[in-house]
Amino acid sequence: MFDRYIGLWALVPDGDAILTASGGLLPVVWHGQSAMLKVATCDEERRGNALMTWWNGQGAAQVWRHDGDAVLLERAQPAPSLAGYSASGRDDDAMRIACDVVARLHAHRAPAPPGVVPLRDWFGTLLAHDGTDDVLRRSAATARALLSAPPVDEVVLHGDIHHGNLLHFGARGWLAIDPKALRGERGFDYANLFCNPAHEIAVDPVRFEQRVTCVADAAKLDRRRLLQWIHAWAGLSAVWLMEDDLPPDTSLQVAQLAAHALGV
């Protein structure tokens, strides 16, 4: 997987490879700089690589090389982490940092954005879900209403903003990695933050309300519209988890918190 690019870009391996179902990562050194080689094995990851290249370091890790399936990225530092902030009582700081990164991504303007997936297509699994679960039924109804209305501030979306995809890059600060490459209303990109970074934080009702207030203020979003995107996203997340035979508890409880706040 990595050999071609090690030779092509004169890379020196600098750690153990991480292999997943969608590709692989290898820490490397490139011209004396710490870097990360990422090789995609599916179209979703290839789209993400192309979007990372298009962002050109604006709110995202800088891509130094891009060729076919692979990108060579600047390498993040192991600490600090936004999950660590949230766990140590600095959850508001973590949410504000995330909002700042997302705003920088959305502000990027350049010709010829890469191929992206419309939000309506991304929500297809939830919209087609025919189960009897009332939580998912209400989430699907909210998603349908959002996606049938004209989008508010349509932008190129990261699509998977959460604490683990926002890393610290030293002097460059906090930057995003691993986008899904979507297009739609900008409010969507803040929703997944509310299902992370840990169950006990995400489902705490007091913390949930504080997070909504914090993000609505930092991102300059209408509070109700933000809650609707949280409600819709949490339902989609739950359906995906159930399809993978993984527990959907966090997502379902976040959906319930959003529904309660919306009065639906």
PDB file of C-alpha atoms in Angstrom:
ATOM      1  CA  MET A   1       0.000   0.000   0.000  1.00  0.00           C
ATOM      2  CA  PHE A   2       2.716   2.485   0.949  1.00  0.00           C
ATOM      3  CA  ASP A   3       5.781   1.382  -1.036  1.00  0.00           C
ATOM      4  CA  ARG A   4       4.938   3.252  -4.247  1.00  0.00           C
ATOM      5  CA  TYR A   5       4.599   6.584  -2.462  1.00  0.00           C
ATOM      6  CA  ILE A   6       7.620   6.041  -0.234  1.00  0.00           C
ATOM      7  CA  GLY A   7       9.676   5.788  -3.405  1.00  0.00           C
ATOM      8  CA  LEU A   8       7.805   8.466  -5.368  1.00  0.00           C
ATOM      9  CA  TRP A   9       8.094  11.137  -2.682  1.00  0.00           C
ATOM     10  CA  ALA A  10      11.374  10.055  -1.053  1.00  0.00           C
ATOM     11  CA  LEU A  11       9.767   9.297   2.311  1.00  0.00           C
ATOM     12  CA  VAL A  12      11.345   7.692   5.361  1.00  0.00           C
ATOM     13  CA  PRO A  13       8.967   5.579   7.501  1.00  0.00           C
ATOM     14  CA  ASP A  14       8.801   6.943  11.044  1.00  0.00           C
ATOM     15  CA  GLY A  15       6.400   4.689  12.940  1.00  0.00           C
ATOM     16  CA  ASP A  16       3.898   1.868  12.707  1.00  0.00           C
ATOM     17  CA  ALA A  17       1.234   1.810  10.028  1.00  0.00           C
ATOM     18  CA  ILE A  18      -2.456   2.096  10.903  1.00  0.00           C
ATOM     19  CA  LEU A  19      -4.688   0.046   8.605  1.00  0.00           C
ATOM     20  CA  THR A  20      -8.466   0.417   8.320  1.00  0.00           C
ATOM     21  CA  ALA A  21     -11.218  -0.818   6.031  1.00  0.00           C
ATOM     22  CA  SER A  22     -10.977   2.420   4.042  1.00  0.00           C
ATOM     23  CA  GLY A  23      -7.197   2.815   3.746  1.00  0.00           C
ATOM     24  CA  GLY A  24      -4.016   3.233   5.712  1.00  0.00           C
ATOM     25  CA  LEU A  25      -1.837   5.785   7.499  1.00  0.00           C
ATOM     26  CA  LEU A  26       1.926   5.745   7.872  1.00  0.00           C
ATOM     27  CA  PRO A  27       4.007   8.265   9.856  1.00  0.00           C
ATOM     28  CA  VAL A  28       6.930   9.377   7.698  1.00  0.00           C
ATOM     29  CA  VAL A  29       9.652  11.996   7.412  1.00  0.00           C
ATOM     30  CA  TRP A  30       9.737  14.106   4.237  1.00  0.00           C
ATOM     31  CA  HIS A  31      12.696  16.417   3.653  1.00  0.00           C
ATOM     32  CA  GLY A  32      13.304  16.541   7.394  1.00  0.00           C
ATOM     33  CA  GLN A  33       9.680  17.269   8.271  1.00  0.00           C
ATOM     34  CA  SER A  34       7.308  15.016  10.201  1.00  0.00           C
ATOM     35  CA  ALA A  35       4.479  13.997   7.903  1.00  0.00           C
ATOM     36  CA  MET A  36       1.665  11.492   7.522  1.00  0.00           C
ATOM     37  CA  LEU A  37       1.137   9.401   4.406  1.00  0.00           C
ATOM     38  CA  LYS A  38      -2.526   8.540   3.892  1.00  0.00           C
ATOM     39  CA  VAL A  39      -3.591   6.055   1.225  1.00  0.00           C
ATOM     40  CA  ALA A  40      -7.274   5.612   0.364  1.00  0.00           C
ATOM     41  CA  THR A  41      -8.869   2.353  -0.753  1.00  0.00           C
ATOM     42  CA  CYS A  42     -12.452   3.619  -1.199  1.00  0.00           C
ATOM     43  CA  ASP A  43     -14.152   6.483  -3.028  1.00  0.00           C
ATOM     44  CA  GLU A  44     -15.246   8.221   0.178  1.00  0.00           C
ATOM     45  CA  GLU A  45     -11.643   8.554   1.322  1.00  0.00           C
ATOM     46  CA  ARG A  46     -10.508   9.628  -2.149  1.00  0.00           C
ATOM     47  CA  ARG A  47     -13.083  12.436  -2.079  1.00  0.00           C
ATOM     48  CA  GLY A  48     -11.786  13.434   1.341  1.00  0.00           C
ATOM     49  CA  ASN A  49      -8.208  13.519   0.074  1.00  0.00           C
ATOM     50  CA  ALA A  50      -9.239  15.749  -2.821  1.00  0.00           C
ATOM     51  CA  LEU A  51     -11.072  18.112  -0.469  1.00  0.00           C
ATOM     52  CA  MET A  52      -8.071  18.318   1.863  1.00  0.00           C
ATOM     53  CA  THR A  53      -5.977  19.310  -1.138  1.00  0.00           C
ATOM     54  CA  TRP A  54      -8.539  21.933  -2.216  1.00  0.00           C
ATOM     55  CA  TRP A  55      -8.596  23.532   1.252  1.00  0.00           C
ATOM     56  CA  ASN A  56      -4.840  24.119   0.894  1.00  0.00           C
ATOM     57  CA  GLY A  57      -4.253  24.354   4.635  1.00  0.00           C
ATOM     58  CA  GLN A  58      -7.174  26.756   5.286  1.00  0.00           C
ATOM     59  CA  GLY A  59      -8.540  25.300   8.521  1.00  0.00           C
ATOM     60  CA  ALA A  60      -7.257  21.856   7.539  1.00  0.00           C
ATOM     61  CA  ALA A  61      -3.955  20.023   7.693  1.00  0.00           C
ATOM     62  CA  GLN A  62      -1.700  21.096   4.834  1.00  0.00           C
ATOM     63  CA  VAL A  63      -1.394  18.659   1.929  1.00  0.00           C
ATOM     64  CA  TRP A  64       2.149  18.624   0.553  1.00  0.00           C
ATOM     65  CA  ARG A  65       1.616  15.981  -2.089  1.00  0.00           C
ATOM     66  CA  HIS A  66      -1.489  14.447  -3.709  1.00  0.00           C
ATOM     67  CA  ASP A  67      -1.376  11.709  -6.300  1.00  0.00           C
ATOM     68  CA  GLY A  68      -4.216   9.342  -7.087  1.00  0.00           C
ATOM     69  CA  ASP A  69      -5.151   7.522  -3.902  1.00  0.00           C
ATOM     70  CA  ALA A  70      -2.607   9.171  -1.615  1.00  0.00           C
ATOM     71  CA  VAL A  71      -1.930  12.423   0.190  1.00  0.00           C
ATOM     72  CA  LEU A  72       1.111  13.509   2.168  1.00  0.00           C
ATOM     73  CA  LEU A  73      -0.017  15.626   5.126  1.00  0.00           C
ATOM     74  CA  GLU A  74       1.673  17.672   7.791  1.00  0.00           C
ATOM     75  CA  ARG A  75       1.654  15.612  10.997  1.00  0.00           C
ATOM     76  CA  ALA A  76      -0.251  16.637  14.104  1.00  0.00           C
ATOM     77  CA  GLN A  77       1.105  16.646  17.625  1.00  0.00           C
ATOM     78  CA  PRO A  78      -0.150  13.956  20.036  1.00  0.00           C
ATOM     79  CA  ALA A  79      -1.313  16.571  22.569  1.00  0.00           C
ATOM     80  CA  PRO A  80      -3.302  18.559  23.483  1.00  0.00           C
ATOM     81  CA  SER A  81      -6.572  17.042  22.337  1.00  0.00           C
ATOM     82  CA  LEU A  82     -10.112  18.398  22.311  1.00  0.00           C
ATOM     83  CA  ALA A  83     -11.322  15.200  23.972  1.00  0.00           C
ATOM     84  CA  GLY A  84      -8.844  15.900  26.758  1.00  0.00           C
ATOM     85  CA  TYR A  85     -10.185  19.430  27.082  1.00  0.00           C
ATOM     86  CA  SER A  86     -13.755  18.173  27.400  1.00  0.00           C
ATOM     87  CA  ALA A  87     -12.826  15.496  29.930  1.00  0.00           C
ATOM     88  CA  SER A  88     -10.925  17.978  32.112  1.00  0.00           C
ATOM     89  CA  GLY A  89     -13.682  20.578  32.491  1.00  0.00           C
ATOM     90  CA  ARG A  90     -12.812  22.661  29.400  1.00  0.00           C
ATOM     91  CA  ASP A  91     -15.678  21.486  27.227  1.00  0.00           C
ATOM     92  CA  ASP A  92     -16.748  25.029  26.327  1.00  0.00           C
ATOM     93  CA  ASP A  93     -13.201  25.746  25.141  1.00  0.00           C
ATOM     94  CA  ALA A  94     -13.252  22.588  23.025  1.00  0.00           C
ATOM     95  CA  MET A  95     -16.541  23.575  21.402  1.00  0.00           C
ATOM     96  CA  ARG A  96     -15.352  27.118  20.653  1.00  0.00           C
ATOM     97  CA  ILE A  97     -12.124  25.811  19.115  1.00  0.00           C
ATOM     98  CA  ALA A  98     -14.144  23.434  16.940  1.00  0.00           C
ATOM     99  CA  CYS A  99     -16.403  26.298  15.833  1.00  0.00           C
ATOM    100  CA  ASP A 100     -13.376  28.372  14.861  1.00  0.00           C
ATOM    101  CA  VAL A 101     -11.928  25.560  12.737  1.00  0.00           C
ATOM    102  CA  VAL A 102     -15.262  24.917  11.021  1.00  0.00           C
ATOM    103  CA  ALA A 103     -15.666  28.618  10.245  1.00  0.00           C
ATOM    104  CA  ARG A 104     -12.247  28.655   8.565  1.00  0.00           C
ATOM    105  CA  LEU A 105     -13.140  25.624   6.462  1.00  0.00           C
ATOM    106  CA  HIS A 106     -16.432  27.162   5.370  1.00  0.00           C
ATOM    107  CA  ALA A 107     -14.786  30.490   4.544  1.00  0.00           C
ATOM    108  CA  HIS A 108     -12.398  28.977   2.004  1.00  0.00           C
ATOM    109  CA  ARG A 109     -13.086  30.106  -1.541  1.00  0.00           C
ATOM    110  CA  ALA A 110     -11.214  28.707  -4.528  1.00  0.00           C
ATOM    111  CA  PRO A 111     -12.084  27.670  -8.086  1.00  0.00           C
ATOM    112  CA  ALA A 112     -13.244  24.185  -8.969  1.00  0.00           C
ATOM    113  CA  PRO A 113     -14.188  22.572  -5.644  1.00  0.00           C
ATOM    114  CA  PRO A 114     -13.834  18.790  -5.740  1.00  0.00           C
ATOM    115  CA  GLY A 115     -16.691  16.357  -6.159  1.00  0.00           C
ATOM    116  CA  VAL A 116     -18.963  16.472  -3.111  1.00  0.00           C
ATOM    117  CA  VAL A 117     -22.063  14.598  -1.930  1.00  0.00           C
ATOM    118  CA  PRO A 118     -25.311  16.556  -1.421  1.00  0.00           C
ATOM    119  CA  LEU A 119     -26.684  16.369   2.114  1.00  0.00           C
ATOM    120  CA  ARG A 120     -29.945  14.849   0.885  1.00  0.00           C
ATOM    121  CA  ASP A 121     -27.989  11.865  -0.467  1.00  0.00           C
ATOM    122  CA  TRP A 122     -25.980  11.631   2.771  1.00  0.00           C
ATOM    123  CA  PHE A 123     -29.213  11.341   4.776  1.00  0.00           C
ATOM    124  CA  GLY A 124     -30.687   8.688   2.496  1.00  0.00           C
ATOM    125  CA  THR A 125     -30.364   5.887   5.046  1.00  0.00           C
ATOM    126  CA  LEU A 126     -32.338   7.769   7.701  1.00  0.00           C
ATOM    127  CA  LEU A 127     -34.970   9.030   5.251  1.00  0.00           C
ATOM    128  CA  ALA A 128     -35.527   5.472   3.996  1.00  0.00           C
ATOM    129  CA  HIS A 129     -35.550   3.913   7.474  1.00  0.00           C
ATOM    130  CA  ASP A 130     -38.832   2.059   7.970  1.00  0.00           C
ATOM    131  CA  GLY A 131     -38.463   1.010  11.601  1.00  0.00           C
ATOM    132  CA  THR A 132     -41.052   1.746  14.270  1.00  0.00           C
ATOM    133  CA  ASP A 133     -38.684   3.473  16.705  1.00  0.00           C
ATOM    134  CA  ASP A 134     -40.304   6.797  17.614  1.00  0.00           C
ATOM    135  CA  VAL A 135     -36.974   8.555  18.193  1.00  0.00           C
ATOM    136  CA  LEU A 136     -35.785   7.729  14.677  1.00  0.00           C
ATOM    137  CA  ARG A 137     -39.157   8.549  13.153  1.00  0.00           C
ATOM    138  CA  ARG A 138     -39.041  12.056  14.636  1.00  0.00           C
ATOM    139  CA  SER A 139     -35.389  12.527  13.599  1.00  0.00           C
ATOM    140  CA  ALA A 140     -36.284  11.511  10.049  1.00  0.00           C
ATOM    141  CA  ALA A 141     -39.162  13.996  10.006  1.00  0.00           C
ATOM    142  CA  THR A 142     -36.802  16.783  11.100  1.00  0.00           C
ATOM    143  CA  ALA A 143     -34.229  15.795   8.485  1.00  0.00           C
ATOM    144  CA  ARG A 144     -36.905  15.739   5.790  1.00  0.00           C
ATOM    145  CA  ALA A 145     -38.068  19.227   6.731  1.00  0.00           C
ATOM    146  CA  LEU A 146     -34.518  20.610   6.747  1.00  0.00           C
ATOM    147  CA  LEU A 147     -33.582  19.049   3.433  1.00  0.00           C
ATOM    148  CA  SER A 148     -36.761  20.105   1.657  1.00  0.00           C
ATOM    149  CA  ALA A 149     -36.273  23.775   2.572  1.00  0.00           C
ATOM    150  CA  PRO A 150     -33.814  26.127   0.819  1.00  0.00           C
ATOM    151  CA  PRO A 151     -30.440  25.776   2.577  1.00  0.00           C
ATOM    152  CA  VAL A 152     -29.223  28.575   4.801  1.00  0.00           C
ATOM    153  CA  ASP A 153     -25.623  29.457   3.866  1.00  0.00           C
ATOM    154  CA  GLU A 154     -24.799  26.522   1.588  1.00  0.00           C
ATOM    155  CA  VAL A 155     -21.089  25.634   1.657  1.00  0.00           C
ATOM    156  CA  VAL A 156     -18.655  22.792   1.066  1.00  0.00           C
ATOM    157  CA  LEU A 157     -18.915  20.730   4.257  1.00  0.00           C
ATOM    158  CA  HIS A 158     -16.365  18.668   6.134  1.00  0.00           C
ATOM    159  CA  GLY A 159     -19.102  16.191   7.031  1.00  0.00           C
ATOM    160  CA  ASP A 160     -17.478  14.519  10.057  1.00  0.00           C
ATOM    161  CA  ILE A 161     -16.521  17.234  12.537  1.00  0.00           C
ATOM    162  CA  HIS A 162     -15.847  15.708  15.938  1.00  0.00           C
ATOM    163  CA  HIS A 163     -13.173  15.939  18.610  1.00  0.00           C
ATOM    164  CA  GLY A 164     -10.999  13.216  17.072  1.00  0.00           C
ATOM    165  CA  ASN A 165     -10.884  14.909  13.665  1.00  0.00           C
ATOM    166  CA  LEU A 166      -9.642  18.249  15.025  1.00  0.00           C
ATOM    167  CA  LEU A 167      -5.972  18.008  15.960  1.00  0.00           C
ATOM    168  CA  HIS A 168      -3.266  20.366  17.174  1.00  0.00           C
ATOM    169  CA  PHE A 169      -0.460  21.205  14.743  1.00  0.00           C
ATOM    170  CA  GLY A 170       1.893  23.249  16.909  1.00  0.00           C
ATOM    171  CA  ALA A 171       2.390  26.786  15.602  1.00  0.00           C
ATOM    172  CA  ARG A 172      -0.430  26.227  13.073  1.00  0.00           C
ATOM    173  CA  GLY A 173      -2.909  25.562  15.872  1.00  0.00           C
ATOM    174  CA  TRP A 174      -6.048  23.432  15.556  1.00  0.00           C
ATOM    175  CA  LEU A 175      -6.858  21.990  12.144  1.00  0.00           C
ATOM    176  CA  ALA A 176      -9.235  19.438  10.643  1.00  0.00           C
ATOM    177  CA  ILE A 177      -8.497  16.046   9.088  1.00  0.00           C
ATOM    178  CA  ASP A 178     -10.535  13.228   7.487  1.00  0.00           C
ATOM    179  CA  PRO A 179     -13.435  15.034   5.771  1.00  0.00           C
ATOM    180  CA  LYS A 180     -16.333  13.264   4.077  1.00  0.00           C
ATOM    181  CA  ALA A 181     -16.672  15.964   1.374  1.00  0.00           C
ATOM    182  CA  LEU A 182     -20.327  17.025   1.404  1.00  0.00           C
ATOM    183  CA  ARG A 183     -22.262  20.091   0.322  1.00  0.00           C
ATOM    184  CA  GLY A 184     -25.197  21.718   2.102  1.00  0.00           C
ATOM    185  CA  GLU A 185     -26.224  24.042   4.880  1.00  0.00           C
ATOM    186  CA  ARG A 186     -23.312  25.058   7.085  1.00  0.00           C
ATOM    187  CA  GLY A 187     -25.185  24.303  10.328  1.00  0.00           C
ATOM    188  CA  PHE A 188     -24.912  20.580   9.631  1.00  0.00           C
ATOM    189  CA  ASP A 189     -21.165  20.594  10.250  1.00  0.00           C
ATOM    190  CA  TYR A 190     -21.630  21.444  13.944  1.00  0.00           C
ATOM    191  CA  ALA A 191     -24.106  18.679  14.786  1.00  0.00           C
ATOM    192  CA  ASN A 192     -21.745  15.729  15.285  1.00  0.00           C
ATOM    193  CA  LEU A 193     -19.868  17.613  18.022  1.00  0.00           C
ATOM    194  CA  PHE A 194     -22.863  16.957  20.279  1.00  0.00           C
ATOM    195  CA  CYS A 195     -22.449  13.163  20.072  1.00  0.00           C
ATOM    196  CA  ASN A 196     -18.806  13.405  21.183  1.00  0.00           C
ATOM    197  CA  PRO A 197     -16.299  12.886  22.681  1.00  0.00           C
ATOM    198  CA  ALA A 198     -17.768  10.533  25.308  1.00  0.00           C
ATOM    199  CA  HIS A 199     -21.193   9.193  26.247  1.00  0.00           C
ATOM    200  CA  GLU A 200     -21.325  10.726  29.708  1.00  0.00           C
ATOM    201  CA  ILE A 201     -20.537  14.191  28.346  1.00  0.00           C
ATOM    202  CA  ALA A 202     -22.826  13.991  25.319  1.00  0.00           C
ATOM    203  CA  VAL A 203     -25.941  12.839  27.180  1.00  0.00           C
ATOM    204  CA  ASP A 204     -25.699  15.105  30.228  1.00  0.00           C
ATOM    205  CA  PRO A 205     -28.813  17.342  29.903  1.00  0.00           C
ATOM    206  CA  VAL A 206     -27.210  20.373  31.584  1.00  0.00           C
ATOM    207  CA  ARG A 207     -24.061  20.062  29.500  1.00  0.00           C
ATOM    208  CA  PHE A 208     -26.151  19.596  26.351  1.00  0.00           C
ATOM    209  CA  GLU A 209     -27.982  22.872  26.924  1.00  0.00           C
ATOM    210  CA  GLN A 210     -24.726  24.672  27.639  1.00  0.00           C
ATOM    211  CA  ARG A 211     -23.184  23.251  24.471  1.00  0.00           C
ATOM    212  CA  VAL A 212     -26.115  24.431  22.358  1.00  0.00           C
ATOM    213  CA  THR A 213     -25.794  27.932  23.782  1.00  0.00           C
ATOM    214  CA  CYS A 214     -22.023  27.929  23.303  1.00  0.00           C
ATOM    215  CA  VAL A 215     -22.066  26.705  19.694  1.00  0.00           C
ATOM    216  CA  ALA A 216     -25.004  28.863  18.609  1.00  0.00           C
ATOM    217  CA  ASP A 217     -23.135  31.902  19.901  1.00  0.00           C
ATOM    218  CA  ALA A 218     -19.669  30.965  18.600  1.00  0.00           C
ATOM    219  CA  ALA A 219     -20.898  29.879  15.163  1.00  0.00           C
ATOM    220  CA  LYS A 220     -23.559  32.592  14.865  1.00  0.00           C
ATOM    221  CA  LEU A 221     -26.288  30.041  14.272  1.00  0.00           C
ATOM    222  CA  ASP A 222     -29.983  30.229  15.007  1.00  0.00           C
ATOM    223  CA  ARG A 223     -30.476  28.114  18.127  1.00  0.00           C
ATOM    224  CA  ARG A 224     -33.533  26.266  16.837  1.00  0.00           C
ATOM    225  CA  ARG A 225     -31.926  25.559  13.476  1.00  0.00           C
ATOM    226  CA  LEU A 226     -28.861  24.150  15.246  1.00  0.00           C
ATOM    227  CA  LEU A 227     -31.078  21.910  17.385  1.00  0.00           C
ATOM    228  CA  GLN A 228     -32.818  20.657  14.244  1.00  0.00           C
ATOM    229  CA  TRP A 229     -29.498  19.656  12.674  1.00  0.00           C
ATOM    230  CA  ILE A 230     -28.458  17.924  15.910  1.00  0.00           C
ATOM    231  CA  HIS A 231     -31.791  16.076  15.976  1.00  0.00           C
ATOM    232  CA  ALA A 232     -31.464  14.984  12.348  1.00  0.00           C
ATOM    233  CA  TRP A 233     -27.787  14.019  12.557  1.00  0.00           C
ATOM    234  CA  ALA A 234     -28.162  12.006  15.769  1.00  0.00           C
ATOM    235  CA  GLY A 235     -30.883   9.928  14.112  1.00  0.00           C
ATOM    236  CA  LEU A 236     -28.715   9.260  11.065  1.00  0.00           C
ATOM    237  CA  SER A 237     -25.790   8.341  13.299  1.00  0.00           C
ATOM    238  CA  ALA A 238     -27.977   5.904  15.260  1.00  0.00           C
ATOM    239  CA  VAL A 239     -29.188   4.174  12.081  1.00  0.00           C
ATOM    240  CA  TRP A 240     -25.633   3.766  10.817  1.00  0.00           C
ATOM    241  CA  LEU A 241     -24.489   2.347  14.154  1.00  0.00           C
ATOM    242  CA  MET A 242     -27.340  -0.152  14.219  1.00  0.00           C
ATOM    243  CA  GLU A 243     -26.513  -1.245  10.668  1.00  0.00           C
ATOM    244  CA  ASP A 244     -22.963  -1.962  11.877  1.00  0.00           C
ATOM    245  CA  ASP A 245     -24.248  -3.855  14.943  1.00  0.00           C
ATOM    246  CA  LEU A 246     -22.840  -1.177  17.245  1.00  0.00           C
ATOM    247  CA  PRO A 247     -24.691   0.334  20.224  1.00  0.00           C
ATOM    248  CA  PRO A 248     -26.590   3.509  19.218  1.00  0.00           C
ATOM    249  CA  ASP A 249     -27.266   4.636  22.807  1.00  0.00           C
ATOM    250  CA  THR A 250     -25.345   7.911  22.699  1.00  0.00           C
ATOM    251  CA  SER A 251     -26.841   9.021  19.393  1.00  0.00           C
ATOM    252  CA  LEU A 252     -30.375   8.055  20.414  1.00  0.00           C
ATOM    253  CA  GLN A 253     -30.107   9.928  23.714  1.00  0.00           C
ATOM    254  CA  VAL A 254     -28.703  13.021  21.995  1.00  0.00           C
ATOM    255  CA  ALA A 255     -31.616  12.845  19.542  1.00  0.00           C
ATOM    256  CA  GLN A 256     -34.014  12.748  22.492  1.00  0.00           C
ATOM    257  CA  LEU A 257     -32.332  15.742  24.128  1.00  0.00           C
ATOM    258  CA  ALA A 258     -32.625  17.702  20.892  1.00  0.00           C
ATOM    259  CA  ALA A 259     -36.260  16.644  20.416  1.00  0.00           C
ATOM    260  CA  HIS A 260     -37.093  17.737  23.962  1.00  0.00           C
ATOM    261  CA  ALA A 261     -35.449  21.124  23.404  1.00  0.00           C
ATOM    262  CA  LEU A 262     -37.371  21.508  20.135  1.00  0.00           C
ATOM    263  CA  GLY A 263     -40.650  20.364  21.639  1.00  0.00           C
ATOM    264  CA  VAL A 264     -41.201  17.673  19.010  1.00  0.00           C
TER     265      VAL A 264
END
